[in-house]
CSV table of C-alpha atoms and ligand atoms in Angstrom, one decimal:
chain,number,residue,atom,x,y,z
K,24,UNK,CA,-26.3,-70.2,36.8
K,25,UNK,CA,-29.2,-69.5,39.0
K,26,UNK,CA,-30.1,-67.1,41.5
K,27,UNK,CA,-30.4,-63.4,41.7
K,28,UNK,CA,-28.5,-62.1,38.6
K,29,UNK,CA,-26.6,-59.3,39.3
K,30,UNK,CA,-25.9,-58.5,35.7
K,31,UNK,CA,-25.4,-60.4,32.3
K,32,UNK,CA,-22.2,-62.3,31.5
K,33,UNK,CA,-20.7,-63.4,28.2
K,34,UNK,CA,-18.6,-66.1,27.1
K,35,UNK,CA,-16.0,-65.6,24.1
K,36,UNK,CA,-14.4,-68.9,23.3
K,37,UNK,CA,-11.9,-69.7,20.8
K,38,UNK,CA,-11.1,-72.9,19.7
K,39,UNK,CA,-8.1,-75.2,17.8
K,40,UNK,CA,-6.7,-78.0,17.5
K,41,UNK,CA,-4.6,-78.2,20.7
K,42,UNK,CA,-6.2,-75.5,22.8
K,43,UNK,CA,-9.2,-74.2,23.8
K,44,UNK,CA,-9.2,-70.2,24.6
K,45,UNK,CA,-11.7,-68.6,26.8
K,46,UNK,CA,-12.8,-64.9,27.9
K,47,UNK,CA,-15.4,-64.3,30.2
K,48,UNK,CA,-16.9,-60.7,30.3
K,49,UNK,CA,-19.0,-58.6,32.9
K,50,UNK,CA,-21.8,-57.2,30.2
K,51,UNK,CA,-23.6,-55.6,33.1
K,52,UNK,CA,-26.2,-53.3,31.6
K,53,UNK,CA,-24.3,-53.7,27.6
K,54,UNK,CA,-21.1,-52.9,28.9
K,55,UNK,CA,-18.0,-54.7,28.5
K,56,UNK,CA,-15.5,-55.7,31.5
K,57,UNK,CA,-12.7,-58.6,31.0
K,58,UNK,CA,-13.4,-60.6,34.1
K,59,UNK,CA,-11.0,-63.5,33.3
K,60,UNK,CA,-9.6,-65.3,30.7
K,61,UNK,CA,-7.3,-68.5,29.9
K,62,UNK,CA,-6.9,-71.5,28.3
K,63,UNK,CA,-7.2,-75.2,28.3
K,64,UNK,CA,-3.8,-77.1,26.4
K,65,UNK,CA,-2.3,-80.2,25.8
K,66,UNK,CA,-5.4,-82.5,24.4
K,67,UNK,CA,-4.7,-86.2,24.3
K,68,UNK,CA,-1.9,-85.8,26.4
K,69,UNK,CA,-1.1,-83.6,29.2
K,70,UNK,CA,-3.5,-81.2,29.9
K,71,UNK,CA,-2.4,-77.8,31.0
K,72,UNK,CA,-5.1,-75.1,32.5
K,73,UNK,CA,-4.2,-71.0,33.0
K,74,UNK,CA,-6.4,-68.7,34.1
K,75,UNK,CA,-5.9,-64.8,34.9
K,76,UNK,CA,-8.6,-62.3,36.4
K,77,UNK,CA,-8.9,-58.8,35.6
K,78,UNK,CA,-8.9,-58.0,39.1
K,79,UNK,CA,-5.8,-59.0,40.3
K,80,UNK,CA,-6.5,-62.6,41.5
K,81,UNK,CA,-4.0,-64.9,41.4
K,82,UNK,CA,-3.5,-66.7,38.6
K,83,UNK,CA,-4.7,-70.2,37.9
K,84,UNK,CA,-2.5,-72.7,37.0
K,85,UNK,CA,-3.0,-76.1,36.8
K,86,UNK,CA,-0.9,-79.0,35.2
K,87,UNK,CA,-2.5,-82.2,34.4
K,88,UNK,CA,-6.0,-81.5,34.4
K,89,UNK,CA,-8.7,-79.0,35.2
K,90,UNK,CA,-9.3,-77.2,38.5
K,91,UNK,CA,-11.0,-79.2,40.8
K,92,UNK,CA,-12.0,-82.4,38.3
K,93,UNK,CA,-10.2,-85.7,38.3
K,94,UNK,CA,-7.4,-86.3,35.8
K,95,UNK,CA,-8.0,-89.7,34.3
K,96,UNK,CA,-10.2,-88.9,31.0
K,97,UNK,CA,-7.8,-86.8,29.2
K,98,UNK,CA,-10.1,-84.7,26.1
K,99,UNK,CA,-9.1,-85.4,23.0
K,100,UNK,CA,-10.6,-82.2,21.6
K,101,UNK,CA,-11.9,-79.1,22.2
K,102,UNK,CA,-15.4,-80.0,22.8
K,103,UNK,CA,-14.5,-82.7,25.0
K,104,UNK,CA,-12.4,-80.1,27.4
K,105,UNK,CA,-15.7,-77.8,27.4
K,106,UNK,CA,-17.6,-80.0,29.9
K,107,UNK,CA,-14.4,-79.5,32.5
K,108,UNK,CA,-13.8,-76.0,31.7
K,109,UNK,CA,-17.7,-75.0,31.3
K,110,UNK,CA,-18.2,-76.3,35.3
K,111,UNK,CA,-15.2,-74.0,36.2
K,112,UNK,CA,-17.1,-70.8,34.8
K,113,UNK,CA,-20.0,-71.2,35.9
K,114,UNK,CA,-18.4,-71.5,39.3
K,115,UNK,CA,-16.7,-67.8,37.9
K,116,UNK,CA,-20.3,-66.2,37.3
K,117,UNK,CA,-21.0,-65.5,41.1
K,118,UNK,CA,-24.6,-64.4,40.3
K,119,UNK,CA,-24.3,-63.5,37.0
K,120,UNK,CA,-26.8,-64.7,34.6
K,121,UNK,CA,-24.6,-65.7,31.2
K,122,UNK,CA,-26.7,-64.5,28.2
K,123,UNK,CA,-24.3,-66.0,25.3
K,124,UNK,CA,-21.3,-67.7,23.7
K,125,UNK,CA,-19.3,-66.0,21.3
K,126,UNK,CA,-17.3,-68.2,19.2
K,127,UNK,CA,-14.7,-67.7,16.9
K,128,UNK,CA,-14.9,-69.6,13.8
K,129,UNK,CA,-12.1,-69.6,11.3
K,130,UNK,CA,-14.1,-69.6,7.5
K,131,UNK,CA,-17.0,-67.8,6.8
K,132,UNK,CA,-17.1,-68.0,2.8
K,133,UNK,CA,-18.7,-65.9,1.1
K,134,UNK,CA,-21.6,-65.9,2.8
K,135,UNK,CA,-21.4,-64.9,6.0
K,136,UNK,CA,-20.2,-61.5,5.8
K,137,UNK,CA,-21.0,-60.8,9.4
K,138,UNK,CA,-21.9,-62.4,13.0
K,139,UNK,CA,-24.8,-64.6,13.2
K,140,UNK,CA,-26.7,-66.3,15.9
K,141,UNK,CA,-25.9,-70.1,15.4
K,142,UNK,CA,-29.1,-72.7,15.0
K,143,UNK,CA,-29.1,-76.1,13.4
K,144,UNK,CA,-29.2,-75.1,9.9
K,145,UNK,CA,-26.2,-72.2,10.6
K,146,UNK,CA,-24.1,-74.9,11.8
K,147,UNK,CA,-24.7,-77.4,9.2
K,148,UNK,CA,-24.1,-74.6,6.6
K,149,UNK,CA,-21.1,-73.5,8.8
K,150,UNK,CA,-19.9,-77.8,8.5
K,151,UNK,CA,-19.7,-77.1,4.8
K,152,UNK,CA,-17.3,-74.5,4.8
K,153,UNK,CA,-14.9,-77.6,6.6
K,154,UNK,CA,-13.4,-78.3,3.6
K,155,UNK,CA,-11.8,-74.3,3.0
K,156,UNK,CA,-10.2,-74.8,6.1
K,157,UNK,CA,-9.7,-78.2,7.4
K,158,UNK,CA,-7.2,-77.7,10.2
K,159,UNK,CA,-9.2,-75.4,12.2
K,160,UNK,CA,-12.9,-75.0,11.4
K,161,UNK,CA,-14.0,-78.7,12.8
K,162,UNK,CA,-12.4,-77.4,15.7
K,163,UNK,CA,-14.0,-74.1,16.3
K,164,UNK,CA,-17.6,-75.9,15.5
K,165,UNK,CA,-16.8,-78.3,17.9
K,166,UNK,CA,-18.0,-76.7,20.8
K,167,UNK,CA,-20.9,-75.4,18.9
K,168,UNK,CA,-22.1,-78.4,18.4
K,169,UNK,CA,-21.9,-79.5,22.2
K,170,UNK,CA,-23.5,-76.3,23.4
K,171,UNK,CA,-26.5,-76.6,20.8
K,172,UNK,CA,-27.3,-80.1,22.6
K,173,UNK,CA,-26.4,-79.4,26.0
K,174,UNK,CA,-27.8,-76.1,26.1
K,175,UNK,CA,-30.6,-75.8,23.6
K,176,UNK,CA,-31.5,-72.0,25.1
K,177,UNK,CA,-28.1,-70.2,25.3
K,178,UNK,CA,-27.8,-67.6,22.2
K,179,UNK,CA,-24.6,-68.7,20.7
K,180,UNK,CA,-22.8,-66.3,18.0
K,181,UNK,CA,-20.1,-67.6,15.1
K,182,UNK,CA,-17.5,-64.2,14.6
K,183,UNK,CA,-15.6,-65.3,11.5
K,184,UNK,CA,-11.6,-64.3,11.1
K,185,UNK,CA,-12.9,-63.9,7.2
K,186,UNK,CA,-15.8,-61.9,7.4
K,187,UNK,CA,-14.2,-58.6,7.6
K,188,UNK,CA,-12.7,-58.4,4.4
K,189,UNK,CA,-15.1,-59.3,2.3
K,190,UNK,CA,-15.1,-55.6,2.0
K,191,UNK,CA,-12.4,-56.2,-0.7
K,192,UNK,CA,-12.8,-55.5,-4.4
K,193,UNK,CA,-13.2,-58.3,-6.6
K,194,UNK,CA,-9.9,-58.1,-8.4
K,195,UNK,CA,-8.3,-58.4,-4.7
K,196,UNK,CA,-10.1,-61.6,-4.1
K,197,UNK,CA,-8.7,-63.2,-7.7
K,198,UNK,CA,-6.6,-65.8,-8.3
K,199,UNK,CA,-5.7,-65.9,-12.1
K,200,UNK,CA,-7.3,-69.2,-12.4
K,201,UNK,CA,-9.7,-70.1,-14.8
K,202,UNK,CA,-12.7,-68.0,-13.6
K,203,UNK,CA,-15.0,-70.3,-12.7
K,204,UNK,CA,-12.5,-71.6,-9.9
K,205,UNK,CA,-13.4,-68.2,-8.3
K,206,UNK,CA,-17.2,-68.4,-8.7
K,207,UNK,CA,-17.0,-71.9,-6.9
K,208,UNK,CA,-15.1,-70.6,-4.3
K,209,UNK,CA,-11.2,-71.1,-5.2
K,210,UNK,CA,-10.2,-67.1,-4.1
K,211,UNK,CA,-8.6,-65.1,-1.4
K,212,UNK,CA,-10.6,-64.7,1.4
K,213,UNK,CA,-8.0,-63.5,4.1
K,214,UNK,CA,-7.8,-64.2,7.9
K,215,UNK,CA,-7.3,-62.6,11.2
K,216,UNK,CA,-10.2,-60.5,10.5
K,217,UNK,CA,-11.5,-60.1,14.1
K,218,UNK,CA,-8.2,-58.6,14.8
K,219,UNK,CA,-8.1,-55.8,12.6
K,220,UNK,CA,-11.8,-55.1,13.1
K,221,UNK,CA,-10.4,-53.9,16.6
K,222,UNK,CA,-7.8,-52.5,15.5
K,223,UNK,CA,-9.7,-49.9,13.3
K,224,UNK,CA,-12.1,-49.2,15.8
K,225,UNK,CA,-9.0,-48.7,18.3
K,226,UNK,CA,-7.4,-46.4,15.7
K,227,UNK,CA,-10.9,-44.7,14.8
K,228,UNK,CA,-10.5,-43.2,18.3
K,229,UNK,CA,-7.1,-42.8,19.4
K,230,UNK,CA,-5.4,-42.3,15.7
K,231,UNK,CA,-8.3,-41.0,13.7
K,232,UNK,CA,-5.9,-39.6,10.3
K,233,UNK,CA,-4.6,-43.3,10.4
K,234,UNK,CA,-8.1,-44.8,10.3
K,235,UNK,CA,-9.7,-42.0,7.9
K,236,UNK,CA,-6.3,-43.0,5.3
K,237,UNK,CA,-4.3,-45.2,4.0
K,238,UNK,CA,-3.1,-47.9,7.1
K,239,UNK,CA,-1.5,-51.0,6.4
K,240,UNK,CA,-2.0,-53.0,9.6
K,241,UNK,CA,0.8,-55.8,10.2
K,242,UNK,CA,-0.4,-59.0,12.7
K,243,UNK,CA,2.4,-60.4,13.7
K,244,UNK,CA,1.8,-62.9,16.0
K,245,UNK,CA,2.5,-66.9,15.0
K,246,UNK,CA,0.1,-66.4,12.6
K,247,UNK,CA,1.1,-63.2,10.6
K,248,UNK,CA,-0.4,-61.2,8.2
K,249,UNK,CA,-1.0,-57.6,7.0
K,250,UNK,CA,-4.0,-55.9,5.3
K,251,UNK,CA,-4.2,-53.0,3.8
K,252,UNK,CA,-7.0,-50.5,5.7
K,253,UNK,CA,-8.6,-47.7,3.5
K,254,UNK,CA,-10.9,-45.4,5.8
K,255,UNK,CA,-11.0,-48.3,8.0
K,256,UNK,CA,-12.4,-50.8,5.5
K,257,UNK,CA,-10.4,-53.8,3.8
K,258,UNK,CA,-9.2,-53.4,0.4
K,259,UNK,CA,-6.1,-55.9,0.6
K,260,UNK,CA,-4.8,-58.7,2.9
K,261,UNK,CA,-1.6,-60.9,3.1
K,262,UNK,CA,-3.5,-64.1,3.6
K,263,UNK,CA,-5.4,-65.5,0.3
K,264,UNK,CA,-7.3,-68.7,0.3
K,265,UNK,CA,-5.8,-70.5,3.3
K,266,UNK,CA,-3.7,-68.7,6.2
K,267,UNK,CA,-0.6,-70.0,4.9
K,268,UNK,CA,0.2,-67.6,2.7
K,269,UNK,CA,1.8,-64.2,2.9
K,270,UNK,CA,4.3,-63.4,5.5
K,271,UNK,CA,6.1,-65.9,6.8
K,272,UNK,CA,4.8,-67.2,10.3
K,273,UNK,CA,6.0,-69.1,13.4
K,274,UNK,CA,5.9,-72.5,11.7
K,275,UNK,CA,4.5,-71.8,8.3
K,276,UNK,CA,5.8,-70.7,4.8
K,277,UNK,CA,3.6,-67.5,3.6
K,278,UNK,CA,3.8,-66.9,-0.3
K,279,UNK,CA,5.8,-69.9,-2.0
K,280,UNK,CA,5.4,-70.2,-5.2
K,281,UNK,CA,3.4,-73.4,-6.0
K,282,UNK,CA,5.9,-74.8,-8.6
K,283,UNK,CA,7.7,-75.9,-5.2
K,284,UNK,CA,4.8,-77.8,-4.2
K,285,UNK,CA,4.2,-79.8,-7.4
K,286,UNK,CA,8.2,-80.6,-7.3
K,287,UNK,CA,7.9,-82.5,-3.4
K,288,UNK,CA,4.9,-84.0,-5.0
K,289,UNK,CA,6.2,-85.6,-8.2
K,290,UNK,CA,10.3,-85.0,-8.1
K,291,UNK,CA,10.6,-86.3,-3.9
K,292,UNK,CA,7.0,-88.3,-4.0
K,293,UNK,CA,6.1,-86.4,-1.4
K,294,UNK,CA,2.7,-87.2,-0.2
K,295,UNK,CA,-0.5,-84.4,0.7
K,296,UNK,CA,0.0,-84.9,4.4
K,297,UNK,CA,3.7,-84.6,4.5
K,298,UNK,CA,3.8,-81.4,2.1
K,299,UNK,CA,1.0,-80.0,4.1
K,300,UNK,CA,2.8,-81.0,7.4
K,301,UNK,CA,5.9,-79.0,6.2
K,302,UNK,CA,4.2,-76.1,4.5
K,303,UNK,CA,2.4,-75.4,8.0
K,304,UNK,CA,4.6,-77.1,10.9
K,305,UNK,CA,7.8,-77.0,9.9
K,306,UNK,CA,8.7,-74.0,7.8
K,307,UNK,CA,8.6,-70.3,8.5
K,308,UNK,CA,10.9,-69.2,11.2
K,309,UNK,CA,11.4,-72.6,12.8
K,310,UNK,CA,12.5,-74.2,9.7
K,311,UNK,CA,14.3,-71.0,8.2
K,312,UNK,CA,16.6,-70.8,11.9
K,313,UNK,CA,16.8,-74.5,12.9
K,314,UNK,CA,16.2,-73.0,16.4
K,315,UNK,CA,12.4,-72.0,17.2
K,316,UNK,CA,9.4,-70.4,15.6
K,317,UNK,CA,9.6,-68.0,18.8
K,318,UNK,CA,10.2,-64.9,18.2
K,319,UNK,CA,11.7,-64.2,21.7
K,320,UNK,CA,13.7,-67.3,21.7
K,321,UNK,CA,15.1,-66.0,18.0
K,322,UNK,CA,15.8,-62.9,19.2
K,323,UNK,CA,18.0,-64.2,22.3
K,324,UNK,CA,19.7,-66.8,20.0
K,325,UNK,CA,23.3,-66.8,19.1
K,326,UNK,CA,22.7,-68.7,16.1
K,327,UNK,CA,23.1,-67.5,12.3
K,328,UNK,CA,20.2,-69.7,11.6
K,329,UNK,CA,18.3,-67.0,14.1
K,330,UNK,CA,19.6,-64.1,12.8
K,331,UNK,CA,18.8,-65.1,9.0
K,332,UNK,CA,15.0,-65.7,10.1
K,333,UNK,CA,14.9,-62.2,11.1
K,334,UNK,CA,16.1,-60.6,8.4
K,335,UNK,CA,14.2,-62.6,6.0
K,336,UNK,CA,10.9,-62.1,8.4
K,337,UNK,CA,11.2,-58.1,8.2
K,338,UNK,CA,12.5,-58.1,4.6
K,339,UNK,CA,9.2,-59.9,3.2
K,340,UNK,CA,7.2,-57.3,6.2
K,341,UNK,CA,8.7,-54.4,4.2
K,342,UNK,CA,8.1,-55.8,1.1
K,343,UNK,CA,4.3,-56.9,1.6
K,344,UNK,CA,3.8,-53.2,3.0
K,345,UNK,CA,4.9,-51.9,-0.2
K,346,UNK,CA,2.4,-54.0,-2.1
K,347,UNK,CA,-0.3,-53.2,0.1
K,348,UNK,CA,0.6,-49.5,-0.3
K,349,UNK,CA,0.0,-49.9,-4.1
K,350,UNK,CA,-3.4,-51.5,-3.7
K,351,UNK,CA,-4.5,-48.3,-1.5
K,352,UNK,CA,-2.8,-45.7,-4.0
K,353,UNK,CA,-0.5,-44.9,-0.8
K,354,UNK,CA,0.5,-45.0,2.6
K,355,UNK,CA,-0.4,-42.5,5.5
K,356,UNK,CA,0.0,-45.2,8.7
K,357,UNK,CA,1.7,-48.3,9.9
K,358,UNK,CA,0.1,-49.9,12.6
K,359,UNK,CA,2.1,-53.1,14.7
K,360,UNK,CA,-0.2,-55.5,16.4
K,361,UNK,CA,-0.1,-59.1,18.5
K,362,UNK,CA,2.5,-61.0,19.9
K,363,UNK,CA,5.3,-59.6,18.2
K,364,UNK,CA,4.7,-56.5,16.7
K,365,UNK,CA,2.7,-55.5,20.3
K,366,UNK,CA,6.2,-56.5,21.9
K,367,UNK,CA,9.1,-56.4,19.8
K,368,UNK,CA,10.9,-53.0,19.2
K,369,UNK,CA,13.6,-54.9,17.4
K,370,UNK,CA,11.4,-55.7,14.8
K,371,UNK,CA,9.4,-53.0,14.5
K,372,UNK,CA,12.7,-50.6,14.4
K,373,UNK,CA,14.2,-52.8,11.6
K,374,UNK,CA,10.1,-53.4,9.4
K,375,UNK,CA,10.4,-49.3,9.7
K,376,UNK,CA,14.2,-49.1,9.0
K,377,UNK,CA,12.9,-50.7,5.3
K,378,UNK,CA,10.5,-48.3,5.0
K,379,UNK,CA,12.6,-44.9,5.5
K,380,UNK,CA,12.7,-44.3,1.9
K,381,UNK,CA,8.8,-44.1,1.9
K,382,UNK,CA,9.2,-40.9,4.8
K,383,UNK,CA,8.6,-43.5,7.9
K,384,UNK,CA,10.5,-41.8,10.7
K,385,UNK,CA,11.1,-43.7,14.0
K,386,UNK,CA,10.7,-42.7,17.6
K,387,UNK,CA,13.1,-45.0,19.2
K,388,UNK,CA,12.4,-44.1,22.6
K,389,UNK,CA,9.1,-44.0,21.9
K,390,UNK,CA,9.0,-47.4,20.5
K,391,UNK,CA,11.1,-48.8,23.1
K,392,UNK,CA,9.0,-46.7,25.4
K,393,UNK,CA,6.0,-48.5,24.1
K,394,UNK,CA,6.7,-51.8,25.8
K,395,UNK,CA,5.9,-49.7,28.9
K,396,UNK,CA,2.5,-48.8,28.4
K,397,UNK,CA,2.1,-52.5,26.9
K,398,UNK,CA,-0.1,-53.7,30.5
K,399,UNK,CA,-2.5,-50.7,29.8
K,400,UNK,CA,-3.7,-51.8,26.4
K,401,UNK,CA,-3.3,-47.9,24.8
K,402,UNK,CA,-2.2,-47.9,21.1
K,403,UNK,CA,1.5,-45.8,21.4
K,404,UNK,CA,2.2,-43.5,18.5
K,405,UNK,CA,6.1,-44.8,17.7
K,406,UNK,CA,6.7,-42.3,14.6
K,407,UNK,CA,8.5,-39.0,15.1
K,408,UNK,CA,6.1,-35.8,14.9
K,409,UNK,CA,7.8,-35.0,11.6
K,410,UNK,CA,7.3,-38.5,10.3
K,411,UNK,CA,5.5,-38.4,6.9
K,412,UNK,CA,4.0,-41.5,7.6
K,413,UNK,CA,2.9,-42.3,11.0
K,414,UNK,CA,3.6,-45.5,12.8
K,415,UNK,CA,1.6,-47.1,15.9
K,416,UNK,CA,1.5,-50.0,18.3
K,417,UNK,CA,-1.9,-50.9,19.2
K,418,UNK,CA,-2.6,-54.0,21.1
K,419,UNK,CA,-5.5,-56.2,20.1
K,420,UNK,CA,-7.9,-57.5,21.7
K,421,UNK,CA,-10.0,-60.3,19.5
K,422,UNK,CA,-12.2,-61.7,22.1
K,423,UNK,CA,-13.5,-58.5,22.9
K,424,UNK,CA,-15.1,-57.8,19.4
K,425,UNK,CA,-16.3,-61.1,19.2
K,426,UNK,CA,-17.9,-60.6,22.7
K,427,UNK,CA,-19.4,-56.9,21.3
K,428,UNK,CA,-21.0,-58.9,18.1
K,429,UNK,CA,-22.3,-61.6,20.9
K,430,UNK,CA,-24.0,-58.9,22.9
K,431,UNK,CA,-25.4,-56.1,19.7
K,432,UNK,CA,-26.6,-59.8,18.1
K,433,UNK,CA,-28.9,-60.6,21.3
K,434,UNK,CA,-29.5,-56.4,21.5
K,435,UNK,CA,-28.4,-56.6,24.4
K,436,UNK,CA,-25.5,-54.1,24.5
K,437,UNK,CA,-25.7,-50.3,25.1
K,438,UNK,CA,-23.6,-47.8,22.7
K,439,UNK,CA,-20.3,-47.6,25.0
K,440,UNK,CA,-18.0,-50.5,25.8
K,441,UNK,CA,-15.3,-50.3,27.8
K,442,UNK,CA,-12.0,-51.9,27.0
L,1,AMP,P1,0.7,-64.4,19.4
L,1,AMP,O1,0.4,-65.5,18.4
L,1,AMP,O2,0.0,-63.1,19.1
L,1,AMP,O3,0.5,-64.8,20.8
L,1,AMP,O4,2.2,-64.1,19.3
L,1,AMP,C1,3.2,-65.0,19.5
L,1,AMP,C2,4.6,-64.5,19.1
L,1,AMP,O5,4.9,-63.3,19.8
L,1,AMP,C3,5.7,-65.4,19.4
L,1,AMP,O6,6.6,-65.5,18.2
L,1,AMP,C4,6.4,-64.8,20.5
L,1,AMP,O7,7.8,-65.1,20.6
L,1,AMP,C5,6.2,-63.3,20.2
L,1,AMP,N1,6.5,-62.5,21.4
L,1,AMP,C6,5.8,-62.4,22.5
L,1,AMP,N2,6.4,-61.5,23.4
L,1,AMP,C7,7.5,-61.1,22.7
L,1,AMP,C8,8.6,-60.2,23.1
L,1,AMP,N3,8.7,-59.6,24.3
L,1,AMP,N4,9.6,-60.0,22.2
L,1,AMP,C9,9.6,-60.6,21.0
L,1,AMP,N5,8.6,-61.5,20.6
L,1,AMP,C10,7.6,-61.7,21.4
């Protein structure tokens, strides 16, 4: 990390429980280039490593260890794996001075509303939120942690998936509890924030009726949720007090109504970890088709387990769209981002088909079109031009507004990014 710089660098990292995520970005003079990202998998087992550059390179891939390091101490966790992978980018950096760590961090509460610059007493504050979301924030702190020790100097910046929509009226974030259970912290928070933080801004230039009206933005990745965007601000989200509920997802339920949950308990004796094993492992698309909680593999699949997950997975889209709509007093735009809704025609012609009756007219070259343009990154308007509400496909990008927060936190970033 020494030498002549020849411009600042960032590093976004994103952290879970089996992989660990990483983008780093060119911030020569504030502005924003992808230089390479990828991922370290498989912990406590075999590890996988990927890595693709912007520029062409060819990709890294790498079974059984990391690039270059030997393969007999297998990382358990995330933090672990940074040492390996944290060696490989600074080999990446090729004069470039890195000025900060992004992170993503799952749970912000209710009091971080926003990015901050993470110290001692951030952390320990961000340790306390473990409990709201026990699967992934000890992961995403993880690395944190190590980097605080290791690395006393480097800026480092939490981005939380929660923070954007705490935008949200009040009588969005209820449960009907008892109140006080909301006052200590028992509401909807929702999730996937960073993503439709980019999404706006992406809309705010290429779509700007969609982001000065009423959007309902669906993420449908294997996570999958919508919220509902009102002059580009959360009013409404699918996702309440945990990620699992909502839509359904990959692996995982969405809204089940909690009666089912006592029943396992009490009726089959079900224990917390099994119940919670099932309600976020083994349910959702996977347990609905017997086949996969891929999406692609779904699609390809003969099976009428396959086909049933579909139609159940765009039947509660439409439906959670139309609840959305009512929170916003209407709906001017329908906006498909990640995994799925960035790739899938199929299901974005049949989540559209539901929605006809509302005056949602579909494209269908354009949205078969769309998967053409996908490489470019451009949102694709997929609504016909006499469509009373308009629909888009706009690919997201989280890392990237996680990296902009890392950058406008250290003031280092000018007003333009590209990307
Ligand atoms: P994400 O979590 O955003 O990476 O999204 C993962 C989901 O996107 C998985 O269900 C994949 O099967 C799905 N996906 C990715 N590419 C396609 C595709 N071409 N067609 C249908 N689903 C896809």
């Amino acid at each position: 990390m020494t030498g002549t710089s020849r411009g600042d660098a960032v590093l976004v990292l994103n952290a879970g429980s089996s992989s660990l995520k990483f983008t780093l970005f060119d911030a020569d003079h504030g502005t924003l280039r992808e230089c390479v990202r990828g991922q370290v998998e498989g912990f406590g087992a075999t590890l996988r490593f990927k890595a693709r550059f912007a520029d062409g390179r060819p990709e890294v891939s790498v079974d059984g260890g990391l690039p270059g390091a030997s393969s007999d101490r297998v990382p358990h966790h995330a933090s672990e794996a940074l040492d390996g992978l944290w060696r490989w980018v600074e080999a990446q950096l090729q004069g470039r001075r890195l000025v900060g760590v992004g992170h993503r961090v799952v749970h912000g509460g209710t009091a971080f509303s926003a990015p901050v610059r993470v110290d001692r007493p951030t952390l320990a504050a961000l340790q306390q939120l473990v409990s709201l979301a026990p699967l992934h924030q000890p992961h995403n702190l993880g690395p944190i942690e190590r980097l605080l020790t290791e690395q006393p100097a480097l800026p480092q910046v939490a981005c939380f998936d929660t923070a954007f929509h705490r935008t949200q009226p009040v009588v969005a974030e209820l449960f009907a509890l008892p109140r006080q259970f909301y006052d200590e912290g028992i509401r909807r928070y929702g999730f996937h924030g960073l993503s439709y933080e980019f999404v706006a801004t992406r809309l705010r230039d290429c779509a700007p009726q969609a982001f000065a009206g009423r959007t309902v933005v669906a993420h449908l990745g294997n996570g999958v949720s919508m919220c509902a965007l009102h002059a580009g601000r959360s009013v409404a989200s699918t996702m309440g007090f945990t990620a699992l509920d909502g839509c359904p997802m990959g692996t995982r339920t969405g809204s089940l109504d909690p009666g089912v949950v006592l029943h396992l308990a009490r009726e089959r004796g079900m224990s917390l970890d099994a119940i919670e094993d099932l309600l976020y492992k083994r349910s959702g698309l996977l347990g609905l088709s017997g086949v996969s909680h891929d999406m692609r593999a779904l699609e390809s699949s003969e099976a009428p387990g396959a086909a049933l997950a579909i139609e159940y997975f765009v039947y509660r889209l439409a439906r959670e769209v139309g609840s959305l709509a009512v929170a916003m007093g209407g709906l001017d735009a329908l906006v498909f981002t990640a995994g799925i809704g960035e790739n899938s025609p199929r299901i974005r012609a049949a989540v559209c088909e539901r929605l006809a009756w509302l005056g949602l007219t579909l494209d269908a070259n354009a949205n078969a079109g769309a998967q053409v343009a996908a490489g470019s990154g451009a949102a694709v308007r997929i609504s016909a031009s006499d469509s009373r509400l308009e629909a888009w496909r706009v690919p997201t990008d989280e890392e990237l507004v996680i990296a902009r927060h890392t950058l406008d936190l250290l003031g280092r970033s000018s007003p333009k990014h590209s990307g």
